[in-house]
JSON list of C-alpha atoms and ligand atoms in Angstrom, two decimals:
[
{"chain": "H", "resi": 364, "resn": "MET", "atom": "CA", "xyz": [0.00, 0.00, 0.00]},
{"chain": "H", "resi": 365, "resn": "ARG", "atom": "CA", "xyz": [2.84, 2.42, 0.79]},
{"chain": "H", "resi": 366, "resn": "ALA", "atom": "CA", "xyz": [4.26, 1.91, -2.70]},
{"chain": "H", "resi": 367, "resn": "ALA", "atom": "CA", "xyz": [0.89, 2.78, -4.25]},
{"chain": "H", "resi": 368, "resn": "PHE", "atom": "CA", "xyz": [-0.33, 5.49, -1.84]},
{"chain": "H", "resi": 369, "resn": "GLY", "atom": "CA", "xyz": [2.81, 7.06, -0.32]},
{"chain": "H", "resi": 370, "resn": "GLU", "atom": "CA", "xyz": [4.32, 7.06, 3.17]},
{"chain": "H", "resi": 371, "resn": "ARG", "atom": "CA", "xyz": [1.17, 8.33, 4.87]},
{"chain": "H", "resi": 372, "resn": "PRO", "atom": "CA", "xyz": [-1.84, 6.96, 3.00]},
{"chain": "H", "resi": 373, "resn": "ASP", "atom": "CA", "xyz": [-5.17, 8.68, 3.56]},
{"chain": "H", "resi": 374, "resn": "TRP", "atom": "CA", "xyz": [-7.11, 5.62, 4.71]},
{"chain": "H", "resi": 375, "resn": "GLU", "atom": "CA", "xyz": [-10.87, 5.21, 4.59]},
{"chain": "H", "resi": 376, "resn": "VAL", "atom": "CA", "xyz": [-11.61, 2.83, 7.48]},
{"chain": "H", "resi": 377, "resn": "GLU", "atom": "CA", "xyz": [-14.89, 0.95, 7.98]},
{"chain": "H", "resi": 378, "resn": "LEU", "atom": "CA", "xyz": [-15.50, -0.78, 11.31]},
{"chain": "H", "resi": 379, "resn": "GLY", "atom": "CA", "xyz": [-17.96, -3.70, 11.19]},
{"chain": "H", "resi": 380, "resn": "PHE", "atom": "CA", "xyz": [-18.33, -3.86, 7.41]},
{"chain": "H", "resi": 381, "resn": "GLY", "atom": "CA", "xyz": [-20.69, -6.87, 7.43]},
{"chain": "H", "resi": 382, "resn": "LYS", "atom": "CA", "xyz": [-20.97, -8.27, 3.91]},
{"chain": "H", "resi": 383, "resn": "GLY", "atom": "CA", "xyz": [-18.70, -5.51, 2.60]},
{"chain": "H", "resi": 384, "resn": "ARG", "atom": "CA", "xyz": [-21.14, -3.93, 0.16]},
{"chain": "H", "resi": 385, "resn": "PHE", "atom": "CA", "xyz": [-20.18, -0.31, 0.95]},
{"chain": "H", "resi": 386, "resn": "LEU", "atom": "CA", "xyz": [-16.45, -0.97, 1.35]},
{"chain": "H", "resi": 387, "resn": "VAL", "atom": "CA", "xyz": [-16.00, -2.98, -1.84]},
{"chain": "H", "resi": 388, "resn": "ALA", "atom": "CA", "xyz": [-18.15, -0.66, -3.96]},
{"chain": "H", "resi": 389, "resn": "SER", "atom": "CA", "xyz": [-16.39, 2.44, -2.55]},
{"chain": "H", "resi": 390, "resn": "ALA", "atom": "CA", "xyz": [-12.95, 0.97, -3.26]},
{"chain": "H", "resi": 391, "resn": "ALA", "atom": "CA", "xyz": [-14.01, 0.00, -6.77]},
{"chain": "H", "resi": 392, "resn": "ALA", "atom": "CA", "xyz": [-15.33, 3.51, -7.38]},
{"chain": "H", "resi": 393, "resn": "ASP", "atom": "CA", "xyz": [-12.10, 5.26, -6.29]},
{"chain": "H", "resi": 394, "resn": "ALA", "atom": "CA", "xyz": [-8.90, 3.37, -6.98]},
{"chain": "H", "resi": 395, "resn": "SER", "atom": "CA", "xyz": [-6.84, 6.41, -5.92]},
{"chain": "H", "resi": 396, "resn": "ARG", "atom": "CA", "xyz": [-7.71, 5.89, -2.24]},
{"chain": "H", "resi": 397, "resn": "PRO", "atom": "CA", "xyz": [-6.84, 3.04, 0.16]},
{"chain": "H", "resi": 398, "resn": "PHE", "atom": "CA", "xyz": [-9.64, 1.33, 2.12]},
{"chain": "H", "resi": 399, "resn": "LEU", "atom": "CA", "xyz": [-9.32, -0.70, 5.31]},
{"chain": "H", "resi": 400, "resn": "GLY", "atom": "CA", "xyz": [-12.19, -2.79, 6.67]},
{"chain": "H", "resi": 401, "resn": "VAL", "atom": "CA", "xyz": [-12.52, -4.50, 10.03]},
{"chain": "H", "resi": 402, "resn": "GLU", "atom": "CA", "xyz": [-15.09, -7.25, 10.65]},
{"chain": "H", "resi": 403, "resn": "MET", "atom": "CA", "xyz": [-15.16, -9.82, 13.41]},
{"chain": "H", "resi": 404, "resn": "VAL", "atom": "CA", "xyz": [-17.50, -12.44, 11.93]},
{"chain": "H", "resi": 405, "resn": "SER", "atom": "CA", "xyz": [-15.52, -14.87, 9.74]},
{"chain": "H", "resi": 406, "resn": "LYS", "atom": "CA", "xyz": [-18.43, -15.67, 7.44]},
{"chain": "H", "resi": 407, "resn": "TYR", "atom": "CA", "xyz": [-18.88, -12.00, 6.47]},
{"chain": "H", "resi": 408, "resn": "PHE", "atom": "CA", "xyz": [-15.16, -11.35, 6.35]},
{"chain": "H", "resi": 409, "resn": "ARG", "atom": "CA", "xyz": [-14.68, -14.20, 3.84]},
{"chain": "H", "resi": 410, "resn": "LEU", "atom": "CA", "xyz": [-17.63, -13.04, 1.74]},
{"chain": "H", "resi": 411, "resn": "ALA", "atom": "CA", "xyz": [-16.23, -9.50, 1.48]},
{"chain": "H", "resi": 412, "resn": "ALA", "atom": "CA", "xyz": [-12.73, -10.86, 0.75]},
{"chain": "H", "resi": 413, "resn": "ARG", "atom": "CA", "xyz": [-14.17, -12.91, -2.14]},
{"chain": "H", "resi": 414, "resn": "ARG", "atom": "CA", "xyz": [-16.01, -9.85, -3.45]},
{"chain": "H", "resi": 415, "resn": "ALA", "atom": "CA", "xyz": [-12.84, -7.72, -3.35]},
{"chain": "H", "resi": 416, "resn": "ALA", "atom": "CA", "xyz": [-10.78, -10.48, -5.01]},
{"chain": "H", "resi": 417, "resn": "TRP", "atom": "CA", "xyz": [-13.42, -10.98, -7.69]},
{"chain": "H", "resi": 418, "resn": "ARG", "atom": "CA", "xyz": [-13.21, -7.28, -8.55]},
{"chain": "H", "resi": 419, "resn": "ARG", "atom": "CA", "xyz": [-9.38, -7.50, -8.45]},
{"chain": "H", "resi": 420, "resn": "LEU", "atom": "CA", "xyz": [-9.19, -4.56, -6.06]},
{"chain": "H", "resi": 421, "resn": "SER", "atom": "CA", "xyz": [-5.66, -3.64, -5.02]},
{"chain": "H", "resi": 422, "resn": "ASN", "atom": "CA", "xyz": [-6.68, -0.74, -2.76]},
{"chain": "H", "resi": 423, "resn": "VAL", "atom": "CA", "xyz": [-8.50, -2.78, -0.06]},
{"chain": "H", "resi": 424, "resn": "VAL", "atom": "CA", "xyz": [-7.13, -4.36, 3.11]},
{"chain": "H", "resi": 425, "resn": "LEU", "atom": "CA", "xyz": [-9.50, -6.45, 5.24]},
{"chain": "H", "resi": 426, "resn": "LEU", "atom": "CA", "xyz": [-8.82, -7.40, 8.85]},
{"chain": "H", "resi": 427, "resn": "ARG", "atom": "CA", "xyz": [-10.80, -10.03, 10.70]},
{"chain": "H", "resi": 428, "resn": "GLY", "atom": "CA", "xyz": [-11.07, -9.24, 14.40]},
{"chain": "H", "resi": 429, "resn": "GLU", "atom": "CA", "xyz": [-12.66, -7.13, 17.08]},
{"chain": "H", "resi": 430, "resn": "ALA", "atom": "CA", "xyz": [-12.39, -3.49, 16.04]},
{"chain": "H", "resi": 431, "resn": "LEU", "atom": "CA", "xyz": [-11.53, -1.94, 19.41]},
{"chain": "H", "resi": 432, "resn": "TYR", "atom": "CA", "xyz": [-8.87, -4.57, 20.07]},
{"chain": "H", "resi": 433, "resn": "LEU", "atom": "CA", "xyz": [-7.30, -3.99, 16.66]},
{"chain": "H", "resi": 434, "resn": "ILE", "atom": "CA", "xyz": [-7.38, -0.20, 17.11]},
{"chain": "H", "resi": 435, "resn": "ALA", "atom": "CA", "xyz": [-5.71, -0.52, 20.51]},
{"chain": "H", "resi": 436, "resn": "THR", "atom": "CA", "xyz": [-3.05, -3.00, 19.39]},
{"chain": "H", "resi": 437, "resn": "LEU", "atom": "CA", "xyz": [-2.40, -2.72, 15.69]},
{"chain": "H", "resi": 438, "resn": "LEU", "atom": "CA", "xyz": [-3.79, 0.27, 13.84]},
{"chain": "H", "resi": 439, "resn": "PRO", "atom": "CA", "xyz": [-1.71, 3.45, 13.92]},
{"chain": "H", "resi": 440, "resn": "ALA", "atom": "CA", "xyz": [-3.26, 6.51, 15.55]},
{"chain": "H", "resi": 441, "resn": "GLY", "atom": "CA", "xyz": [-4.15, 9.21, 13.04]},
{"chain": "H", "resi": 442, "resn": "MET", "atom": "CA", "xyz": [-4.14, 6.83, 10.07]},
{"chain": "H", "resi": 443, "resn": "ALA", "atom": "CA", "xyz": [-7.62, 7.60, 8.73]},
{"chain": "H", "resi": 444, "resn": "ARG", "atom": "CA", "xyz": [-9.02, 10.47, 6.75]},
{"chain": "H", "resi": 445, "resn": "THR", "atom": "CA", "xyz": [-12.46, 8.98, 7.39]},
{"chain": "H", "resi": 446, "resn": "VAL", "atom": "CA", "xyz": [-13.84, 6.35, 9.75]},
{"chain": "H", "resi": 447, "resn": "HIS", "atom": "CA", "xyz": [-17.20, 4.79, 8.81]},
{"chain": "H", "resi": 448, "resn": "VAL", "atom": "CA", "xyz": [-19.37, 3.06, 11.42]},
{"chain": "H", "resi": 449, "resn": "TYR", "atom": "CA", "xyz": [-22.69, 1.98, 9.91]},
{"chain": "H", "resi": 450, "resn": "PHE", "atom": "CA", "xyz": [-25.49, 0.18, 11.74]},
{"chain": "H", "resi": 451, "resn": "PRO", "atom": "CA", "xyz": [-23.33, -1.25, 14.52]},
{"chain": "H", "resi": 452, "resn": "ASP", "atom": "CA", "xyz": [-25.14, -3.79, 16.72]},
{"chain": "H", "resi": 453, "resn": "PRO", "atom": "CA", "xyz": [-27.29, -1.62, 19.03]},
{"chain": "H", "resi": 454, "resn": "TRP", "atom": "CA", "xyz": [-27.34, -3.98, 22.04]},
{"chain": "H", "resi": 455, "resn": "PRO", "atom": "CA", "xyz": [-30.69, -2.58, 23.24]},
{"chain": "H", "resi": 456, "resn": "LYS", "atom": "CA", "xyz": [-30.82, -4.33, 26.62]},
{"chain": "H", "resi": 457, "resn": "SER", "atom": "CA", "xyz": [-29.18, -2.15, 29.24]},
{"chain": "H", "resi": 458, "resn": "ARG", "atom": "CA", "xyz": [-27.10, -5.02, 30.63]},
{"chain": "H", "resi": 459, "resn": "HIS", "atom": "CA", "xyz": [-25.60, -5.54, 27.14]},
{"chain": "H", "resi": 460, "resn": "GLN", "atom": "CA", "xyz": [-24.92, -1.89, 26.31]},
{"chain": "H", "resi": 461, "resn": "ARG", "atom": "CA", "xyz": [-21.29, -2.15, 27.36]},
{"chain": "H", "resi": 462, "resn": "ARG", "atom": "CA", "xyz": [-20.79, -4.22, 24.18]},
{"chain": "H", "resi": 463, "resn": "ARG", "atom": "CA", "xyz": [-21.59, -1.24, 21.95]},
{"chain": "H", "resi": 464, "resn": "LEU", "atom": "CA", "xyz": [-18.87, -0.36, 19.46]},
{"chain": "H", "resi": 465, "resn": "LEU", "atom": "CA", "xyz": [-19.33, 3.36, 20.03]},
{"chain": "H", "resi": 466, "resn": "ASP", "atom": "CA", "xyz": [-20.09, 4.76, 23.48]},
{"chain": "H", "resi": 467, "resn": "PRO", "atom": "CA", "xyz": [-18.40, 7.13, 25.94]},
{"chain": "H", "resi": 468, "resn": "ARG", "atom": "CA", "xyz": [-15.85, 4.46, 26.92]},
{"chain": "H", "resi": 469, "resn": "THR", "atom": "CA", "xyz": [-14.80, 3.60, 23.37]},
{"chain": "H", "resi": 470, "resn": "VAL", "atom": "CA", "xyz": [-15.23, 6.86, 21.50]},
{"chain": "H", "resi": 471, "resn": "ASP", "atom": "CA", "xyz": [-11.65, 7.99, 22.21]},
{"chain": "H", "resi": 472, "resn": "LEU", "atom": "CA", "xyz": [-10.23, 4.83, 20.67]},
{"chain": "H", "resi": 473, "resn": "VAL", "atom": "CA", "xyz": [-12.32, 5.26, 17.54]},
{"chain": "H", "resi": 474, "resn": "LEU", "atom": "CA", "xyz": [-11.55, 8.99, 17.21]},
{"chain": "H", "resi": 475, "resn": "ALA", "atom": "CA", "xyz": [-7.84, 8.33, 17.73]},
{"chain": "H", "resi": 476, "resn": "LEU", "atom": "CA", "xyz": [-7.83, 6.73, 14.27]},
{"chain": "H", "resi": 477, "resn": "LEU", "atom": "CA", "xyz": [-8.64, 10.08, 12.67]},
{"chain": "H", "resi": 478, "resn": "ASP", "atom": "CA", "xyz": [-5.94, 12.19, 11.11]},
{"chain": "H", "resi": 479, "resn": "PRO", "atom": "CA", "xyz": [-5.98, 15.65, 12.71]},
{"chain": "H", "resi": 480, "resn": "PRO", "atom": "CA", "xyz": [-7.16, 18.16, 11.75]},
{"chain": "H", "resi": 481, "resn": "ARG", "atom": "CA", "xyz": [-9.13, 16.84, 8.76]},
{"chain": "H", "resi": 482, "resn": "GLY", "atom": "CA", "xyz": [-10.39, 13.51, 10.06]},
{"chain": "H", "resi": 483, "resn": "ARG", "atom": "CA", "xyz": [-14.12, 12.75, 10.01]},
{"chain": "H", "resi": 484, "resn": "LEU", "atom": "CA", "xyz": [-16.28, 10.05, 11.54]},
{"chain": "H", "resi": 485, "resn": "PHE", "atom": "CA", "xyz": [-19.44, 8.96, 9.68]},
{"chain": "H", "resi": 486, "resn": "PHE", "atom": "CA", "xyz": [-22.02, 7.09, 11.75]},
{"chain": "H", "resi": 487, "resn": "ALA", "atom": "CA", "xyz": [-25.49, 5.74, 11.01]},
{"chain": "H", "resi": 488, "resn": "THR", "atom": "CA", "xyz": [-28.03, 3.63, 12.83]},
{"chain": "H", "resi": 489, "resn": "ASP", "atom": "CA", "xyz": [-31.72, 2.78, 12.55]},
{"chain": "H", "resi": 490, "resn": "HIS", "atom": "CA", "xyz": [-31.86, 2.22, 16.32]},
{"chain": "H", "resi": 491, "resn": "LEU", "atom": "CA", "xyz": [-33.01, 5.69, 17.31]},
{"chain": "H", "resi": 492, "resn": "GLU", "atom": "CA", "xyz": [-32.21, 5.43, 21.01]},
{"chain": "H", "resi": 493, "resn": "TYR", "atom": "CA", "xyz": [-28.65, 4.32, 20.20]},
{"chain": "H", "resi": 494, "resn": "GLY", "atom": "CA", "xyz": [-28.39, 7.08, 17.59]},
{"chain": "H", "resi": 495, "resn": "GLU", "atom": "CA", "xyz": [-29.38, 9.71, 20.16]},
{"chain": "H", "resi": 496, "resn": "ALA", "atom": "CA", "xyz": [-26.89, 8.26, 22.66]},
{"chain": "H", "resi": 497, "resn": "VAL", "atom": "CA", "xyz": [-24.07, 8.47, 20.10]},
{"chain": "H", "resi": 498, "resn": "ALA", "atom": "CA", "xyz": [-25.13, 12.00, 19.09]},
{"chain": "H", "resi": 499, "resn": "GLU", "atom": "CA", "xyz": [-24.92, 13.03, 22.74]},
{"chain": "H", "resi": 500, "resn": "THR", "atom": "CA", "xyz": [-21.59, 11.27, 23.25]},
{"chain": "H", "resi": 501, "resn": "LEU", "atom": "CA", "xyz": [-20.11, 13.11, 20.28]},
{"chain": "H", "resi": 502, "resn": "ALA", "atom": "CA", "xyz": [-21.71, 16.45, 21.20]},
{"chain": "H", "resi": 503, "resn": "LEU", "atom": "CA", "xyz": [-20.10, 16.27, 24.65]},
{"chain": "H", "resi": 504, "resn": "HIS", "atom": "CA", "xyz": [-16.71, 15.40, 23.19]},
{"chain": "H", "resi": 505, "resn": "PRO", "atom": "CA", "xyz": [-14.25, 18.31, 23.35]},
{"chain": "H", "resi": 506, "resn": "ALA", "atom": "CA", "xyz": [-12.33, 17.18, 20.26]},
{"chain": "H", "resi": 507, "resn": "VAL", "atom": "CA", "xyz": [-15.13, 17.06, 17.69]},
{"chain": "H", "resi": 508, "resn": "ALA", "atom": "CA", "xyz": [-17.96, 19.06, 16.19]},
{"chain": "H", "resi": 509, "resn": "VAL", "atom": "CA", "xyz": [-20.93, 16.89, 15.27]},
{"chain": "H", "resi": 510, "resn": "GLU", "atom": "CA", "xyz": [-23.78, 17.45, 12.84]},
{"chain": "H", "resi": 511, "resn": "ARG", "atom": "CA", "xyz": [-26.82, 15.43, 11.82]},
{"chain": "H", "resi": 512, "resn": "VAL", "atom": "CA", "xyz": [-27.38, 14.85, 8.15]},
{"chain": "H", "resi": 513, "resn": "ALA", "atom": "CA", "xyz": [-30.66, 13.82, 6.54]},
{"chain": "H", "resi": 514, "resn": "ALA", "atom": "CA", "xyz": [-28.98, 11.76, 3.81]},
{"chain": "H", "resi": 515, "resn": "TRP", "atom": "CA", "xyz": [-25.52, 10.88, 2.53]},
{"chain": "H", "resi": 516, "resn": "PRO", "atom": "CA", "xyz": [-24.41, 12.12, -0.87]},
{"chain": "H", "resi": 517, "resn": "GLU", "atom": "CA", "xyz": [-25.04, 9.79, -3.81]},
{"chain": "H", "resi": 518, "resn": "GLY", "atom": "CA", "xyz": [-22.78, 6.77, -3.64]},
{"chain": "H", "resi": 519, "resn": "PRO", "atom": "CA", "xyz": [-22.42, 3.24, -2.33]},
{"chain": "H", "resi": 520, "resn": "ARG", "atom": "CA", "xyz": [-24.52, 2.12, 0.64]},
{"chain": "H", "resi": 521, "resn": "THR", "atom": "CA", "xyz": [-24.08, -0.66, 3.17]},
{"chain": "H", "resi": 522, "resn": "ASN", "atom": "CA", "xyz": [-26.47, -3.62, 3.05]},
{"chain": "H", "resi": 523, "resn": "TYR", "atom": "CA", "xyz": [-28.41, -2.34, 6.05]},
{"chain": "H", "resi": 524, "resn": "GLU", "atom": "CA", "xyz": [-28.65, 1.20, 4.77]},
{"chain": "H", "resi": 525, "resn": "ALA", "atom": "CA", "xyz": [-29.80, 0.14, 1.30]},
{"chain": "H", "resi": 526, "resn": "LYS", "atom": "CA", "xyz": [-32.50, -2.07, 2.85]},
{"chain": "H", "resi": 527, "resn": "PHE", "atom": "CA", "xyz": [-33.68, 0.53, 5.37]},
{"chain": "H", "resi": 528, "resn": "GLU", "atom": "CA", "xyz": [-33.72, 3.31, 2.75]},
{"chain": "H", "resi": 529, "resn": "ARG", "atom": "CA", "xyz": [-35.96, 1.13, 0.57]},
{"chain": "H", "resi": 530, "resn": "GLU", "atom": "CA", "xyz": [-38.27, 0.57, 3.54]},
{"chain": "H", "resi": 531, "resn": "GLY", "atom": "CA", "xyz": [-38.30, 4.29, 4.44]},
{"chain": "H", "resi": 532, "resn": "ARG", "atom": "CA", "xyz": [-37.17, 3.55, 7.97]},
{"chain": "H", "resi": 533, "resn": "PRO", "atom": "CA", "xyz": [-35.93, 6.55, 10.04]},
{"chain": "H", "resi": 534, "resn": "ILE", "atom": "CA", "xyz": [-32.15, 6.63, 10.31]},
{"chain": "H", "resi": 535, "resn": "VAL", "atom": "CA", "xyz": [-29.88, 8.74, 12.51]},
{"chain": "H", "resi": 536, "resn": "ARG", "atom": "CA", "xyz": [-26.88, 9.88, 10.45]},
{"chain": "H", "resi": 537, "resn": "LEU", "atom": "CA", "xyz": [-24.02, 11.79, 12.08]},
{"chain": "H", "resi": 538, "resn": "VAL", "atom": "CA", "xyz": [-20.80, 13.36, 10.88]},
{"chain": "H", "resi": 539, "resn": "ALA", "atom": "CA", "xyz": [-18.18, 14.29, 13.49]},
{"chain": "H", "resi": 540, "resn": "ARG", "atom": "CA", "xyz": [-15.24, 16.47, 12.47]},
{"chain": "H", "resi": 541, "resn": "LEU", "atom": "CA", "xyz": [-12.07, 16.85, 14.52]},
{"chain": "H", "resi": 542, "resn": "ARG", "atom": "CA", "xyz": [-11.64, 20.36, 15.84]},
{"chain": "H", "resi": 543, "resn": "GLY", "atom": "CA", "xyz": [-7.86, 19.87, 16.00]},
{"chain": "H", "resi": 544, "resn": "GLY", "atom": "CA", "xyz": [-5.91, 20.45, 19.20]},
{"chain": "H", "resi": 545, "resn": "GLY", "atom": "CA", "xyz": [-3.73, 18.37, 21.44]},
{"chain": "H", "resi": 546, "resn": "ARG", "atom": "CA", "xyz": [-3.88, 14.73, 22.41]},
{"chain": "H", "resi": 547, "resn": "ALA", "atom": "CA", "xyz": [-5.38, 15.41, 25.86]},
{"chain": "H", "resi": 548, "resn": "SER", "atom": "CA", "xyz": [-8.41, 17.09, 24.33]},
{"chain": "H", "resi": 549, "resn": "LEU", "atom": "CA", "xyz": [-9.19, 13.84, 22.52]},
{"chain": "H", "resi": 550, "resn": "LEU", "atom": "CA", "xyz": [-10.48, 12.30, 25.74]},
{"chain": "H", "resi": 551, "resn": "HIS", "atom": "CA", "xyz": [-14.21, 12.17, 26.31]},
{"chain": "H", "resi": 552, "resn": "PRO", "atom": "CA", "xyz": [-15.08, 13.31, 29.88]},
{"chain": "H", "resi": 553, "resn": "ALA", "atom": "CA", "xyz": [-17.12, 10.14, 30.61]},
{"chain": "H", "resi": 554, "resn": "GLY", "atom": "CA", "xyz": [-14.60, 7.80, 28.96]},
{"chain": "H", "resi": 555, "resn": "ARG", "atom": "CA", "xyz": [-11.73, 9.44, 30.81]},
{"chain": "H", "resi": 556, "resn": "ASP", "atom": "CA", "xyz": [-13.39, 8.70, 34.12]},
{"chain": "H", "resi": 557, "resn": "ASP", "atom": "CA", "xyz": [-13.46, 5.02, 33.17]},
{"chain": "H", "resi": 558, "resn": "LEU", "atom": "CA", "xyz": [-9.69, 4.86, 32.59]},
{"chain": "H", "resi": 559, "resn": "LEU", "atom": "CA", "xyz": [-8.31, 3.61, 35.84]},
{"chain": "H", "resi": 560, "resn": "VAL", "atom": "CA", "xyz": [-4.55, 4.02, 35.86]},
{"chain": "H", "resi": 561, "resn": "GLY", "atom": "CA", "xyz": [-3.83, 3.12, 39.46]},
{"chain": "H", "resi": 562, "resn": "PRO", "atom": "CA", "xyz": [-4.46, 4.15, 43.03]},
{"chain": "H", "resi": 563, "resn": "ALA", "atom": "CA", "xyz": [-3.13, 7.57, 44.02]},
{"chain": "H", "resi": 564, "resn": "GLY", "atom": "CA", "xyz": [-3.18, 7.96, 47.79]},
{"chain": "H", "resi": 565, "resn": "GLY", "atom": "CA", "xyz": [-6.02, 5.43, 47.89]},
{"chain": "H", "resi": 566, "resn": "ARG", "atom": "CA", "xyz": [-8.13, 7.45, 45.42]},
{"chain": "H", "resi": 567, "resn": "ARG", "atom": "CA", "xyz": [-9.03, 6.52, 41.87]},
{"chain": "H", "resi": 568, "resn": "ALA", "atom": "CA", "xyz": [-6.72, 8.28, 39.45]},
{"chain": "H", "resi": 569, "resn": "SER", "atom": "CA", "xyz": [-7.42, 9.21, 35.85]},
{"chain": "H", "resi": 570, "resn": "PRO", "atom": "CA", "xyz": [-4.78, 10.15, 33.24]},
{"chain": "H", "resi": 571, "resn": "GLY", "atom": "CA", "xyz": [-5.93, 13.77, 33.46]},
{"chain": "H", "resi": 572, "resn": "ALA", "atom": "CA", "xyz": [-4.65, 13.79, 37.05]},
{"chain": "H", "resi": 573, "resn": "LEU", "atom": "CA", "xyz": [-1.09, 12.78, 36.03]},
{"chain": "W", "resi": 1347, "resn": "LIG", "atom": "C1", "xyz": [-25.68, -4.95, 12.07]},
{"chain": "W", "resi": 1347, "resn": "LIG", "atom": "S1", "xyz": [-24.32, -5.37, 11.13]},
{"chain": "W", "resi": 1347, "resn": "LIG", "atom": "C2", "xyz": [-24.11, -4.01, 9.99]},
{"chain": "W", "resi": 1347, "resn": "LIG", "atom": "C3", "xyz": [-23.17, -4.36, 8.85]},
{"chain": "W", "resi": 1347, "resn": "LIG", "atom": "C4", "xyz": [-22.86, -3.21, 7.89]},
{"chain": "W", "resi": 1347, "resn": "LIG", "atom": "N1", "xyz": [-22.12, -2.15, 8.57]},
{"chain": "W", "resi": 1347, "resn": "LIG", "atom": "C5", "xyz": [-24.12, -2.66, 7.27]},
{"chain": "W", "resi": 1347, "resn": "LIG", "atom": "O1", "xyz": [-24.48, -1.50, 7.58]},
{"chain": "W", "resi": 1347, "resn": "LIG", "atom": "O2", "xyz": [-24.71, -3.36, 6.46]},
{"chain": "W", "resi": 1347, "resn": "LIG", "atom": "C6", "xyz": [-22.99, -5.04, 12.29]},
{"chain": "W", "resi": 1347, "resn": "LIG", "atom": "C7", "xyz": [-21.70, -5.66, 11.82]},
{"chain": "W", "resi": 1347, "resn": "LIG", "atom": "O3", "xyz": [-20.65, -5.20, 12.66]},
{"chain": "W", "resi": 1347, "resn": "LIG", "atom": "C8", "xyz": [-19.86, -6.30, 13.06]},
{"chain": "W", "resi": 1347, "resn": "LIG", "atom": "N2", "xyz": [-19.31, -5.94, 14.37]},
{"chain": "W", "resi": 1347, "resn": "LIG", "atom": "C9", "xyz": [-20.02, -5.67, 15.48]},
{"chain": "W", "resi": 1347, "resn": "LIG", "atom": "N3", "xyz": [-19.21, -5.33, 16.48]},
{"chain": "W", "resi": 1347, "resn": "LIG", "atom": "C10", "xyz": [-17.95, -5.40, 15.98]},
{"chain": "W", "resi": 1347, "resn": "LIG", "atom": "C11", "xyz": [-16.68, -5.18, 16.54]},
{"chain": "W", "resi": 1347, "resn": "LIG", "atom": "N4", "xyz": [-16.57, -4.81, 17.82]},
{"chain": "W", "resi": 1347, "resn": "LIG", "atom": "N5", "xyz": [-15.60, -5.36, 15.75]},
{"chain": "W", "resi": 1347, "resn": "LIG", "atom": "C12", "xyz": [-15.73, -5.73, 14.46]},
{"chain": "W", "resi": 1347, "resn": "LIG", "atom": "N6", "xyz": [-16.92, -5.96, 13.88]},
{"chain": "W", "resi": 1347, "resn": "LIG", "atom": "C13", "xyz": [-18.01, -5.79, 14.62]},
{"chain": "W", "resi": 1347, "resn": "LIG", "atom": "C14", "xyz": [-20.82, -7.47, 13.10]},
{"chain": "W", "resi": 1347, "resn": "LIG", "atom": "O4", "xyz": [-20.16, -8.71, 12.98]},
{"chain": "W", "resi": 1347, "resn": "LIG", "atom": "C15", "xyz": [-21.70, -7.18, 11.91]},
{"chain": "W", "resi": 1347, "resn": "LIG", "atom": "O5", "xyz": [-21.17, -7.72, 10.72]}
]
């Protein structure tokens, strides 16, 4: 990829690409840009890999694994011009909500992928309660400005979005843009409180206290 796209490629990253409809069609439509997809279900990962191979795409990298784990361990911070998160599992039961891909505890990891100051996060869900929760999480984040959009520009859609658009189902669509600024400002206030770095005089300490 470096040979084709230079030392610092402007990656388009999709987390949880499912069957890969959006990722593969987007890569096919713009060979000048590199695309990276992350999906944890093997069946979908293999299907998307076959689709990319069938189209002979040389600008797509697919990773099978849990997105937050791969961001924390493998993917370089600031690598992405755009991060796409479309119709992530909403985990509606409150006891399961900690499994959500995007929430106050995980938002810093996801935003850390974005290349400052231009990076953008695109998010969509048909689960309106989850959509409002993500909108609030992003609105409270000091590092981003968030806006709601009624529709995306013309272009490829994910499987879920294509289906829900046909059905006329309401969808929350959000675009978050980095405001720029230092690393510390990338921490969400709620997520930061969850980062336990060790006891300080018997009290809970957060990185902001260091
Ligand atoms: C509801 S589907 C939506 C698929 C696709 N984004 C779409 O809009 O058609 C959610 C997808 O995200 C994947 N996924 C959920 N959590 C994930 C995680 N933490 N890491 C990687 N993939 C994840 C699931 O396996 C599933 O394929």
